[in-house]
Short mmCIF file of C-alpha atoms in Angstrom, two decimals:
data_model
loop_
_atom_site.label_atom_id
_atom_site.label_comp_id
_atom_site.label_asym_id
_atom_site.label_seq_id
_atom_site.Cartn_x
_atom_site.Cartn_y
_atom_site.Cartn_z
CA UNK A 63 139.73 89.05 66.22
CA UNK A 64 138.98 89.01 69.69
CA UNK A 65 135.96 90.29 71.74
CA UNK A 66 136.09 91.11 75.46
CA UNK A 67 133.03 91.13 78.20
CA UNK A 68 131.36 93.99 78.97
CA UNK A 69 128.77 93.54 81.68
CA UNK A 70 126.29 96.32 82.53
CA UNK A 71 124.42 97.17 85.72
CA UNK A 72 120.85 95.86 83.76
CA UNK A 73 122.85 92.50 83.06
CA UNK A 74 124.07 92.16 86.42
CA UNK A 75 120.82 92.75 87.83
CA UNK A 76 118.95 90.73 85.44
CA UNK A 77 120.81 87.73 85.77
CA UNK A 78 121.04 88.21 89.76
CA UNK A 79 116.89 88.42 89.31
CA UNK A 80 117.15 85.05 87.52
CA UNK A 81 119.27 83.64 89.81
CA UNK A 82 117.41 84.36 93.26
CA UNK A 83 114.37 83.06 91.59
CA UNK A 84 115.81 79.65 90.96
CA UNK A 85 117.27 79.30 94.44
CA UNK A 86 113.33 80.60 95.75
CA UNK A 87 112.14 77.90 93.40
CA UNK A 88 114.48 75.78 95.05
CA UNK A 89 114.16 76.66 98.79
CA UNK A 90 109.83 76.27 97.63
CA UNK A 91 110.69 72.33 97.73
CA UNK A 92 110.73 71.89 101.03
CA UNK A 93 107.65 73.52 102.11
CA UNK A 94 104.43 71.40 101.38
CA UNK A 95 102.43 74.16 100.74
CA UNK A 96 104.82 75.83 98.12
CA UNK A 97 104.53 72.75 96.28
CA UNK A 98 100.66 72.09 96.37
CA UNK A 99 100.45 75.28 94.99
CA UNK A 100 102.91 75.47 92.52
CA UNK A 101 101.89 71.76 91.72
CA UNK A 102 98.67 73.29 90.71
CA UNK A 103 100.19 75.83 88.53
CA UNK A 104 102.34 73.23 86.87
CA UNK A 105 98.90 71.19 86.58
CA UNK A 106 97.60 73.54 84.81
CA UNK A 107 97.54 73.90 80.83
CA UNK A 108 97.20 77.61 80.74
CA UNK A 109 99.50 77.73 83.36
CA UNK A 110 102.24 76.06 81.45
CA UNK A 111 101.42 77.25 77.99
CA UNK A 112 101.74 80.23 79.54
CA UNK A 113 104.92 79.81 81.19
CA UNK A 114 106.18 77.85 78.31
CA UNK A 115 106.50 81.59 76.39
CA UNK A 116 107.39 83.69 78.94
CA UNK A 117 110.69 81.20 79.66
CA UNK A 118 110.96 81.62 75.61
CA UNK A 119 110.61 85.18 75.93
CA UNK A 120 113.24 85.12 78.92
CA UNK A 121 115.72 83.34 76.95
CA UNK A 122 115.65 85.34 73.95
CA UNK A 123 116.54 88.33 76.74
CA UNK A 124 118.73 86.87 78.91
CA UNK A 125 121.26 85.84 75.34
CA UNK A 126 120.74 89.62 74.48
CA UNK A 127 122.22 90.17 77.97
CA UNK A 128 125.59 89.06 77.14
CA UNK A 129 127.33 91.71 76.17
CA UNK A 130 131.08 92.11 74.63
CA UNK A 131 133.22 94.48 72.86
CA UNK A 132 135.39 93.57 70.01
CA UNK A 133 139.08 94.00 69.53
CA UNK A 134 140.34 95.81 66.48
CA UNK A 135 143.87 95.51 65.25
CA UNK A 136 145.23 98.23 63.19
CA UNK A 137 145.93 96.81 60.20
CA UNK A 138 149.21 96.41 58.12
CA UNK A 139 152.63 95.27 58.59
CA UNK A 140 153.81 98.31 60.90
CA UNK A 141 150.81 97.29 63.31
CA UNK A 142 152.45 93.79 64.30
CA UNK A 143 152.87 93.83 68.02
CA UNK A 144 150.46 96.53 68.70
CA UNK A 145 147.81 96.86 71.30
CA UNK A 146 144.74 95.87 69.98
CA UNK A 147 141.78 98.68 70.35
CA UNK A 148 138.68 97.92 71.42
CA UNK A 149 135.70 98.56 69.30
CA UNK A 150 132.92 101.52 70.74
CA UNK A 151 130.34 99.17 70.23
CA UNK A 152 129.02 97.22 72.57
CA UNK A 153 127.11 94.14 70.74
CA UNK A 154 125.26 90.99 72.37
CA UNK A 155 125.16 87.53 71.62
CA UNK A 156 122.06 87.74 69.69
CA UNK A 157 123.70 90.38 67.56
CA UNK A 158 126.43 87.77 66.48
CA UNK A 159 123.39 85.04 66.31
CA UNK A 160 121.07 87.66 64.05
CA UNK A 161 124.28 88.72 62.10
CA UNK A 162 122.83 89.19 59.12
CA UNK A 163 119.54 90.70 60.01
CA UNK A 164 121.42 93.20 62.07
CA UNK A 165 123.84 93.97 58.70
CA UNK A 166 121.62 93.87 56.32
CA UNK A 167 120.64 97.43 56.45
CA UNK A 168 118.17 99.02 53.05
CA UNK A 169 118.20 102.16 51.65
CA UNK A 170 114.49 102.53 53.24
CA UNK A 171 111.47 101.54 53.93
CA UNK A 172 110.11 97.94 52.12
CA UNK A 173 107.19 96.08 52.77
CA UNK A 174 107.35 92.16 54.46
CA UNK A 175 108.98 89.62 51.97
CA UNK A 176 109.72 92.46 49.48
CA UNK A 177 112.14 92.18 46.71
CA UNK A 178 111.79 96.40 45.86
CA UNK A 179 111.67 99.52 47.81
CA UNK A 180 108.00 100.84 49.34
CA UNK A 181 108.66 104.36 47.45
CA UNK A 182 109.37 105.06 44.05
CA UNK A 183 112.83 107.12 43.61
CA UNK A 184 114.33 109.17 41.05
CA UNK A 185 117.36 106.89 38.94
CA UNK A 186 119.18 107.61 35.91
CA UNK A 187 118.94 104.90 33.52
CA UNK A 188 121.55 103.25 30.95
CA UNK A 189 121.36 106.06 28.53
CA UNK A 190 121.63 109.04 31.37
CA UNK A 191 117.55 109.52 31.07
CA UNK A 192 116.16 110.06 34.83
CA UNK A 193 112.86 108.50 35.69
CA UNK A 194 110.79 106.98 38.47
CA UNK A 195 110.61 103.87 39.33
CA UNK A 196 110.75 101.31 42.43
CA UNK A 197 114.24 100.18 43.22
CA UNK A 198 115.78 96.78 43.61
CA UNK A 199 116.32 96.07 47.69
CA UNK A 200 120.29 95.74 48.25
CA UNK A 201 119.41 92.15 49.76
CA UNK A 202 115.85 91.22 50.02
CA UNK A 203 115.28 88.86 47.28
CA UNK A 204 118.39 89.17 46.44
CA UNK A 205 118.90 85.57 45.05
CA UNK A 206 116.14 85.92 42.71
CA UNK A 207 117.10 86.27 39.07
CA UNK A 208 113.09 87.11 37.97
CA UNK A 209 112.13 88.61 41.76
CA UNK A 210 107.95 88.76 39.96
CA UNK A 211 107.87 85.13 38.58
CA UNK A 212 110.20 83.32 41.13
CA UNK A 213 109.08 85.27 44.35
CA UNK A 214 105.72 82.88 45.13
CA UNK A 215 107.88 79.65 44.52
CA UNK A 216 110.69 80.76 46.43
CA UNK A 217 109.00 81.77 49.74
CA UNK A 218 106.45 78.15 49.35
CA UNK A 219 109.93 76.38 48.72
CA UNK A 220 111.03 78.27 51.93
CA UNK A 221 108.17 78.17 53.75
CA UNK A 222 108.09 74.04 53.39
CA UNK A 223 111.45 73.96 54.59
CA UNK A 224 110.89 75.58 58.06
CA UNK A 225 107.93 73.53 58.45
CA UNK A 226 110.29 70.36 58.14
CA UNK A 227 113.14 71.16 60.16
CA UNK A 228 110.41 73.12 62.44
CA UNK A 229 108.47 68.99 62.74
CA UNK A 230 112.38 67.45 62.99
CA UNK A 231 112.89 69.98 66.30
CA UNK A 232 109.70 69.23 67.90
CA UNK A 233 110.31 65.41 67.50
CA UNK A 234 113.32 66.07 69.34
CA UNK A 235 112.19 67.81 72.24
CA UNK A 236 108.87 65.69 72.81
CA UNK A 237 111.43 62.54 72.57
CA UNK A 238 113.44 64.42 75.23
CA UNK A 239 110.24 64.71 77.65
CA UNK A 240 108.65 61.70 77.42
CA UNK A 241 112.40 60.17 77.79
CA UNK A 242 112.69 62.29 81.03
CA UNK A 243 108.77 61.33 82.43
CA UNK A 244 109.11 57.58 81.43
CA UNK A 245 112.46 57.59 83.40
CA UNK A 246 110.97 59.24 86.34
CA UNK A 247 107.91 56.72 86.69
CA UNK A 248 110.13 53.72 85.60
CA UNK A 249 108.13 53.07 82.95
CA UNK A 250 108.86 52.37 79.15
CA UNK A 251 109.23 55.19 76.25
CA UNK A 252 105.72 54.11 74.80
CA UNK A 253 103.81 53.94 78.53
CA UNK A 254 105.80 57.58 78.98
CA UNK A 255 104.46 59.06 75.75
CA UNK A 256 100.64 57.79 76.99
CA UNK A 257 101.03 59.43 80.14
CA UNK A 258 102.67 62.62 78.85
CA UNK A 259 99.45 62.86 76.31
CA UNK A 260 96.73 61.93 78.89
CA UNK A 261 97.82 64.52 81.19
CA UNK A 262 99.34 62.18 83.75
CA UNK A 263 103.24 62.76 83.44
CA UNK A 264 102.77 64.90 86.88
CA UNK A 265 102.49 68.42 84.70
CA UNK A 266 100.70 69.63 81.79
CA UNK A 267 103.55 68.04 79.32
CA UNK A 268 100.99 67.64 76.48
CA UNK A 269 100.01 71.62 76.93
CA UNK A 270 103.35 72.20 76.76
CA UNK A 271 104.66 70.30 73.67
CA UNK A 272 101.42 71.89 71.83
CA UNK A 273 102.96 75.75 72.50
CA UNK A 274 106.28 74.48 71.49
CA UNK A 275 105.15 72.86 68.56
CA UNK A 276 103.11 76.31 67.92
CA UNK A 277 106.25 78.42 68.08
CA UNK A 278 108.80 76.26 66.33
CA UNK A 279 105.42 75.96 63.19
CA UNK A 280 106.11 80.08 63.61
CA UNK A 281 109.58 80.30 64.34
CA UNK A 282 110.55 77.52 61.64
CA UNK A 283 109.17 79.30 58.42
CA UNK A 284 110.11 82.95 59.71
CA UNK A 285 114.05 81.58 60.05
CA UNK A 286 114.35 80.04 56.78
CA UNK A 287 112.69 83.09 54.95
CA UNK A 288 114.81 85.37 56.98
CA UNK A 289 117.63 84.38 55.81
CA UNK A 290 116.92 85.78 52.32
CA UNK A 291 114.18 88.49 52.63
CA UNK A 292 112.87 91.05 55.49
CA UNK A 293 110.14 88.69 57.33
CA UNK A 294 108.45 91.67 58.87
CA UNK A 295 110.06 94.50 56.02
CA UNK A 296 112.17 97.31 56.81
CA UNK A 297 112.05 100.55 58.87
CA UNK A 298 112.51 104.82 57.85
CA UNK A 299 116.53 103.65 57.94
CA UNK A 300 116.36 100.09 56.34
CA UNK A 301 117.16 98.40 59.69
CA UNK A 302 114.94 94.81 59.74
CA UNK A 303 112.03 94.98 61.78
CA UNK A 304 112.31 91.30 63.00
CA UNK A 305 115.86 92.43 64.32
CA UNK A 306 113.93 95.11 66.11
CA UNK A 307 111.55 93.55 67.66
CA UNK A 308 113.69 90.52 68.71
CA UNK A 309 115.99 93.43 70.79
CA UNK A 310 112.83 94.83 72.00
CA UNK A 311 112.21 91.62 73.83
CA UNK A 312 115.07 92.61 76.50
CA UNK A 313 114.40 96.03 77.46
CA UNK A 314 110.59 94.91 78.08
CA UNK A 315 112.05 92.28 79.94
CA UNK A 316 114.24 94.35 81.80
CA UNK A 317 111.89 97.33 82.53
CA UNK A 318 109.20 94.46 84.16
CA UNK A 319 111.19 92.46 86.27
CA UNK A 320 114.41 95.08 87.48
CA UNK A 321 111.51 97.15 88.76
CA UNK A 322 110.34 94.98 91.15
CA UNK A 323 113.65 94.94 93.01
CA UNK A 324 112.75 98.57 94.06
CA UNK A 325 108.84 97.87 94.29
CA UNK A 326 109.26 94.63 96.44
CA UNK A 327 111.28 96.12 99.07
CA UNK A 328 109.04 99.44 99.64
CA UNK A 329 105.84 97.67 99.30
CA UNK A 330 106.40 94.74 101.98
CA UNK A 331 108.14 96.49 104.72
CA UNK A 332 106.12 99.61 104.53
CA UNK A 333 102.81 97.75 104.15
CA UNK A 334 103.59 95.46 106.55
CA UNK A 335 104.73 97.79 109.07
CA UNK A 336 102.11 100.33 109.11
CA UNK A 337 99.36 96.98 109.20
CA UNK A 338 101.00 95.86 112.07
CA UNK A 339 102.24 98.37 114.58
CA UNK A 340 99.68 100.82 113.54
CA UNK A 341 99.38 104.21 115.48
CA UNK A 342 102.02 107.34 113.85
CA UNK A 343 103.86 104.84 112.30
CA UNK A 344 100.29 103.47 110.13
CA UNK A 345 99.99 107.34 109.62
CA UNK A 346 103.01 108.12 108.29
CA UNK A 347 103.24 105.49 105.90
CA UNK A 348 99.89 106.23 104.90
CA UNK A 349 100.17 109.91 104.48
CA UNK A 350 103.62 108.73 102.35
CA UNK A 351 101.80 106.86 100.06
CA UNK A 352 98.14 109.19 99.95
CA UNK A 353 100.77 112.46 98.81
CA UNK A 354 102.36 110.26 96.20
CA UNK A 355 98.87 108.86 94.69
CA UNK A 356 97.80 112.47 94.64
CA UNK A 357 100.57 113.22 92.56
CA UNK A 358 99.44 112.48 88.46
CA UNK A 359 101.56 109.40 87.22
CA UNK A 360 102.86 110.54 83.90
CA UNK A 361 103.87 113.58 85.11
CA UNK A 362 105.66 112.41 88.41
CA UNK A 363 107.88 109.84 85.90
CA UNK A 364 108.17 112.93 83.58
CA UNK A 365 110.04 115.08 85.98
CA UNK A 366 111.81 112.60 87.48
CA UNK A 367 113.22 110.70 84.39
CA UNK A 368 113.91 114.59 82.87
CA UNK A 369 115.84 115.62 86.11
CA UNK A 370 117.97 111.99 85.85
CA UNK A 371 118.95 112.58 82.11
CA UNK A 372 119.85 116.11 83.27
CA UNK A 373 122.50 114.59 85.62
CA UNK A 374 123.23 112.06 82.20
CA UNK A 375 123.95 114.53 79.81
CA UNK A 376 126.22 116.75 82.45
CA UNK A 377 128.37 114.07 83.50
CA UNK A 378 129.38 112.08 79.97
CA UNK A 379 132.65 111.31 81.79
CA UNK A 380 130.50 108.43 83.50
CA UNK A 381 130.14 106.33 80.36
CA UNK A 382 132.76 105.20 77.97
CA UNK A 383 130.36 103.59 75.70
CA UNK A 384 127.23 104.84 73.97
CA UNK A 385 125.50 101.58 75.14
CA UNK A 386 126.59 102.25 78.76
CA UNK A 387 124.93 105.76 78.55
CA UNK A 388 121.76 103.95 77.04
CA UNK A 389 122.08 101.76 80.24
CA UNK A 390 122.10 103.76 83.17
CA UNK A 391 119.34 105.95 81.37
CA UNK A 392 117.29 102.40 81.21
CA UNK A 393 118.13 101.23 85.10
CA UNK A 394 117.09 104.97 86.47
CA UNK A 395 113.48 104.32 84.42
CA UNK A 396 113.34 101.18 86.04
CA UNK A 397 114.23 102.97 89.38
CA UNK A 398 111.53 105.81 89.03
CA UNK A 399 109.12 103.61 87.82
CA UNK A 400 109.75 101.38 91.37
CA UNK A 401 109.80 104.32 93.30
CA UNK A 402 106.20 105.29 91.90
CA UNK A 403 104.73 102.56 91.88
CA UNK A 404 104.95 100.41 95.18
CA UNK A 405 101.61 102.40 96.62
CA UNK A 406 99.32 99.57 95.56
CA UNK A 407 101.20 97.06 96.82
CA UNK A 408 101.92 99.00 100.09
CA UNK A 409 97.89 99.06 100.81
CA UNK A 410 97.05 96.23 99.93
CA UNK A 411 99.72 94.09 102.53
CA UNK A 412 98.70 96.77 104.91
CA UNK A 413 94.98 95.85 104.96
CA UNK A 414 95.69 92.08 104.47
CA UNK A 415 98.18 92.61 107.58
CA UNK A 416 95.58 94.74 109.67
CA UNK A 417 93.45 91.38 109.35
CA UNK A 418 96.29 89.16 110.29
CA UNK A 419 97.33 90.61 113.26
CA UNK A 420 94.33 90.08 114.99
CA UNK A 421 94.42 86.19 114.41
CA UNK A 422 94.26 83.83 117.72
CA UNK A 423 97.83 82.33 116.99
CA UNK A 424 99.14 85.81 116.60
CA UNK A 425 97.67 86.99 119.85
CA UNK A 426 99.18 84.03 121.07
CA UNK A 427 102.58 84.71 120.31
CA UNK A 428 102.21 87.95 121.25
CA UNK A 429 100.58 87.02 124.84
CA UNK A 430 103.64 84.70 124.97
CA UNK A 431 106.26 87.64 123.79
CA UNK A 432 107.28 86.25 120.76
CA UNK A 433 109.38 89.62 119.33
CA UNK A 434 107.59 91.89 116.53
CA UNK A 435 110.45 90.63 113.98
CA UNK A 436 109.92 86.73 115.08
CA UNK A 437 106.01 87.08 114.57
CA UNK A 438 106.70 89.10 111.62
CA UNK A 439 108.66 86.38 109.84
CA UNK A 440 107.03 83.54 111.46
CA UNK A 441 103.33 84.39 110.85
CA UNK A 442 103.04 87.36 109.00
CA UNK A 443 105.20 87.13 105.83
CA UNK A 444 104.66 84.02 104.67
CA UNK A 445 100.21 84.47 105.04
CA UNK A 446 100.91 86.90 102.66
CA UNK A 447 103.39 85.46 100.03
CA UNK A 448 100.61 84.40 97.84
CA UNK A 449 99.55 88.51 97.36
CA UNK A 450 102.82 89.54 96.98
CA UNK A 451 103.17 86.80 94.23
CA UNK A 452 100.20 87.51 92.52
CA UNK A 453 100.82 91.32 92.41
CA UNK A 454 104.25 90.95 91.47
CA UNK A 455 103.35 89.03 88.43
CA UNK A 456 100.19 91.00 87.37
CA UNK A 457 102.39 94.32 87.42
CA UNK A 458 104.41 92.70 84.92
CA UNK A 459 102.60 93.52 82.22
CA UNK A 460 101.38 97.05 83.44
CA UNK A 461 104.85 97.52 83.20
CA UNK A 462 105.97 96.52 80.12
CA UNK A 463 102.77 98.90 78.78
CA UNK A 464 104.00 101.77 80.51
CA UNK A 465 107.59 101.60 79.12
CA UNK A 466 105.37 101.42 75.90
CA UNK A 467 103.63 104.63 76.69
CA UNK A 468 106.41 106.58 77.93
CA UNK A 469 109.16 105.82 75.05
CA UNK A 470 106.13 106.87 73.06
CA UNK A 471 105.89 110.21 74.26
CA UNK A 472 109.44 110.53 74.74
CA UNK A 473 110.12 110.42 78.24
CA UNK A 474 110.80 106.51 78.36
CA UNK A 475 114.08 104.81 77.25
CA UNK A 476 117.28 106.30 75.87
CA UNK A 477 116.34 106.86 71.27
CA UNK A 478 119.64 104.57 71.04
CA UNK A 479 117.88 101.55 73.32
CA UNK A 480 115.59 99.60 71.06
CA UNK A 481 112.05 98.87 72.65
CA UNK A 482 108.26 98.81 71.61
CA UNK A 483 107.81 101.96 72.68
CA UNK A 484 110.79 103.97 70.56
CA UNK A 485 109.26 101.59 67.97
CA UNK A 486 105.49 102.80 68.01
CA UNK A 487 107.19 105.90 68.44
CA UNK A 488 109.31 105.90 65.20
CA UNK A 489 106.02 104.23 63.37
CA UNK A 490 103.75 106.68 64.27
CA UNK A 491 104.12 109.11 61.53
CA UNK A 492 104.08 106.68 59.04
CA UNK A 493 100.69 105.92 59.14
CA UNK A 494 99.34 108.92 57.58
CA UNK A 495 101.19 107.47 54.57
CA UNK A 496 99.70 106.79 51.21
CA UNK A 497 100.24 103.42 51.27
CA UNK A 498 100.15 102.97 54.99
CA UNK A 499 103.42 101.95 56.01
CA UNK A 500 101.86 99.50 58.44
CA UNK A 501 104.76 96.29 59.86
CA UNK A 502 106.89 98.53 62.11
CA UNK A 503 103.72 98.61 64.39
CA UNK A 504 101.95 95.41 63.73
CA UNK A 505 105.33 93.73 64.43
CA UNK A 506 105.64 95.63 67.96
CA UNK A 507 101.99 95.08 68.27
CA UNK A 508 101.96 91.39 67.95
CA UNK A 509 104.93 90.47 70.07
CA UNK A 510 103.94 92.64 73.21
CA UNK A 511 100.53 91.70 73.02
CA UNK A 512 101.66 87.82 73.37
CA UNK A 513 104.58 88.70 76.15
CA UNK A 514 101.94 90.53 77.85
CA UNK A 515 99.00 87.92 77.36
CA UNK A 516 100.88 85.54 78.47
CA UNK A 517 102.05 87.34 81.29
CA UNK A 518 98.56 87.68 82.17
CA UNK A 519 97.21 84.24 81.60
CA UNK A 520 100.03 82.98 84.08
CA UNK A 521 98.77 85.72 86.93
CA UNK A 522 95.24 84.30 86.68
CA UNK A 523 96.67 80.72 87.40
CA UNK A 524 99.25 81.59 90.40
CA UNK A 525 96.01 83.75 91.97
CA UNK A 526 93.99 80.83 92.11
CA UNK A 527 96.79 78.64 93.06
CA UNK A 528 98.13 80.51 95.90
CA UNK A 529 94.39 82.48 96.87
CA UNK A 530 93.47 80.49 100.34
CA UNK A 531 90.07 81.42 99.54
CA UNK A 532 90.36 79.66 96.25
CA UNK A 533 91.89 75.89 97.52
#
């Protein structure tokens, strides 16, 4: 059975998003500044702890990106030589790589590590009497042969396992950076390890091996036991809430960083413009963004993301798979959002600009009729790269709350995209449950609040990188 590549316009984007990044990263080399200040960053052990799980966040989105279609043969003997079909579902790579959390579906609702259902059900016994009772899960725990005396053994056994091959993987990757820094300073393996762990291998190495050995002493255990119960339990449908939450990771993703392709754009012209040539055209921009700031948030992105899934539902000729509908409902959020929220942005290069353009060297090449674009790109632009850094990362995680907020009152995402918001959303009843059915939302919880904390942490390190004031 074959599979064939379906790309969609959040992939595309996505991975073009990646992509420029690298090549700024890249271009950043040659200018001495760039690499002061991202020196600094890189210097920095919050910096790269932080940055250490963000690029793990980014890879567990970016595999979730690569989409495909499977092709179904019709089966028996007549079917030789026919066209294969392709399947309406459109799966990712992690799908294939979290096969069997993604198939191993429940009845309902069971707590973390469970072996039985959360609810007691009605089943007919061997001799046709009904009762109550809690029912055997389908697959978690399904190994056990006495689930209440080998359950404790079973997840230690487990647990000690992950914890080995999670210490075997770290060896390997701190033998694969000290390799790299002792071959950089010409140095032997033993003087590179000294250096990496005394902070002198150029970055914060040791910082870094510490998150990674963190994650894998987390990721390690949670692996091994997943392979036999529900880590984080099941949801209303039986679907596994660590499947969830490991799809959730892309739309956040995607919400927080496709955005800024329509926020960047707005916010540096317009701000830039209206700081520098001032008179009706400082007005107009600022009457622009004054109307739109008037306007309440929520229900701006209400209307607008209502009016868009009008246009959705009446054209379903558009789509030929559910996941493409899901989609284009998930790049017009990220285009409202964008359109709604360059106003900060916009005001803040337009004061920083108003500031810049009365500068002696600006005057200068003014006086010496230097064109508005030249001075623009020469002396404007890059003064304020280090804002337009800092704001661009900061909004990431304002972002990835509001896609929380809005799936949560039901204007966000498309029900069939999986996110943290549809998640809180789906959980939300539940916890007026007796028993509280609790690990739908502590799993969102937990995994946000890191993405978004660590999305944070590496804003407060670029800022006082890049700030002038702050050198």
């Amino acid at each position: 059975m074959g599979f064939q590549p379906v790309v969609l316009w959040t992939d595309l984007l996505l991975f073009g998003l990646v992509g420029c990044i690298a090549l700024a990263a890249w271009s950043a080399r040659r200018s001495e500044p760039m690499r002061a200040a991202w020196g600094r960053v890189g210097a920095s052990g919050v910096g790269m702890t932080s940055l250490t799980l963000l690029l793990l966040f980014v890879l567990v989105g970016l595999v979730d990106s690569l989409h495909y279609r499977e092709r179904l043969v019709p089966a028996g003997a007549e079917a030789a030589g026919a066209k294969p079909q392709l399947s309406s579902e459109v799966r990712s790579a992690l799908d294939a790589l979290a096969e069997p959390l993604r198939t191993r579906v429940e009845k309902t609702y069971s707590a973390p590590l469970a072996w039985q259902l959360f609810a007691k059900q009605t089943v007919e016994g061997k001799d046709g009497a009904q009762h109550r009772e809690f029912p055997r899960l389908k697959y978690g725990g399904a190994g056990l042969k006495y689930p209440e005396q080998d359950l404790p053994g079973d997840v230690a056994g487990r647990i000690t396992m992950g914890l080995a091959a999670a210490a075997g993987g770290w060896l390997v990757l701190a033998g694969l950076v000290v390799g790299l820094v002792a071959r950089a300073r010409r140095v032997p393996f033993g003087a590179g390890w000294r250096a990496v762990w005394r902070g002198k291998g150029g970055l914060a190495w040791r910082a870094m091996l510490l998150t990674l050995a963190g994650v894998l002493l987390v990721v390690g255990p949670l692996a091994a036991l997943a392979t036999e119960y529900h880590v984080f339990g099941t949801d209303k449908v039986g679907q596994d809430v660590l499947f969830l939450t490991l799809k959730s990771i892309r739309t956040a993703l995607v919400i927080g960083t496709l955005t800024t392709l329509v926020t960047l754009p707005l916010a540096v012209v317009l701000g830039v413009v209206a700081g520098y040539l001032g008179g009706w055209v400082d007005d107009v921009i600022q009457y622009l963004y004054t109307v739109l700031n008037s306007i309440p948030g929520v229900l701006l992105i209400a209307a607008a993301v209502l009016m868009m899934q009008g246009v959705i539902d009446t054209h379903p000729q558009w789509f030929e798979t559910a996941a493409e509908r899901a989609d284009a409902r998930l790049l017009a959020l990220c285009l409202i959002l964008g359109m709604t929220s360059w106003t900060g942005l916009c005001r803040l290069l337009r004061g920083e600009t108003l500031k810049l353009r009365e500068l002696e060297y600006v005057q200068a090449a003014r006086a010496f009729g230097v064109s508005t674009r030249r001075i623009l790109a020469s002396h404007v632009l890059p003064n304020l790269m280090h804002l337009i850094l800092i704001a661009l990362v900061m909004d990431f995680s304002g972002l990835v709350l509001a896609e929380a907020v809005l799936s949560y009152v039901g204007i966000g995402v498309d029900p069939n995209t999986i996110s943290f918001g549809t998640m809180i959303n789906a959980a939300r009843m539940e916890l007026a449950r007796e028993p509280m059915v609790w690990w739908s939302l502590m799993a969102a919880f937990i995994f946000m609040f890191v993405l978004v904390l660590a999305a944070n942490l590496f804003a407060d390190v670029v800022r006082d990188a890049f700030d002038p004031r702050a050198s």
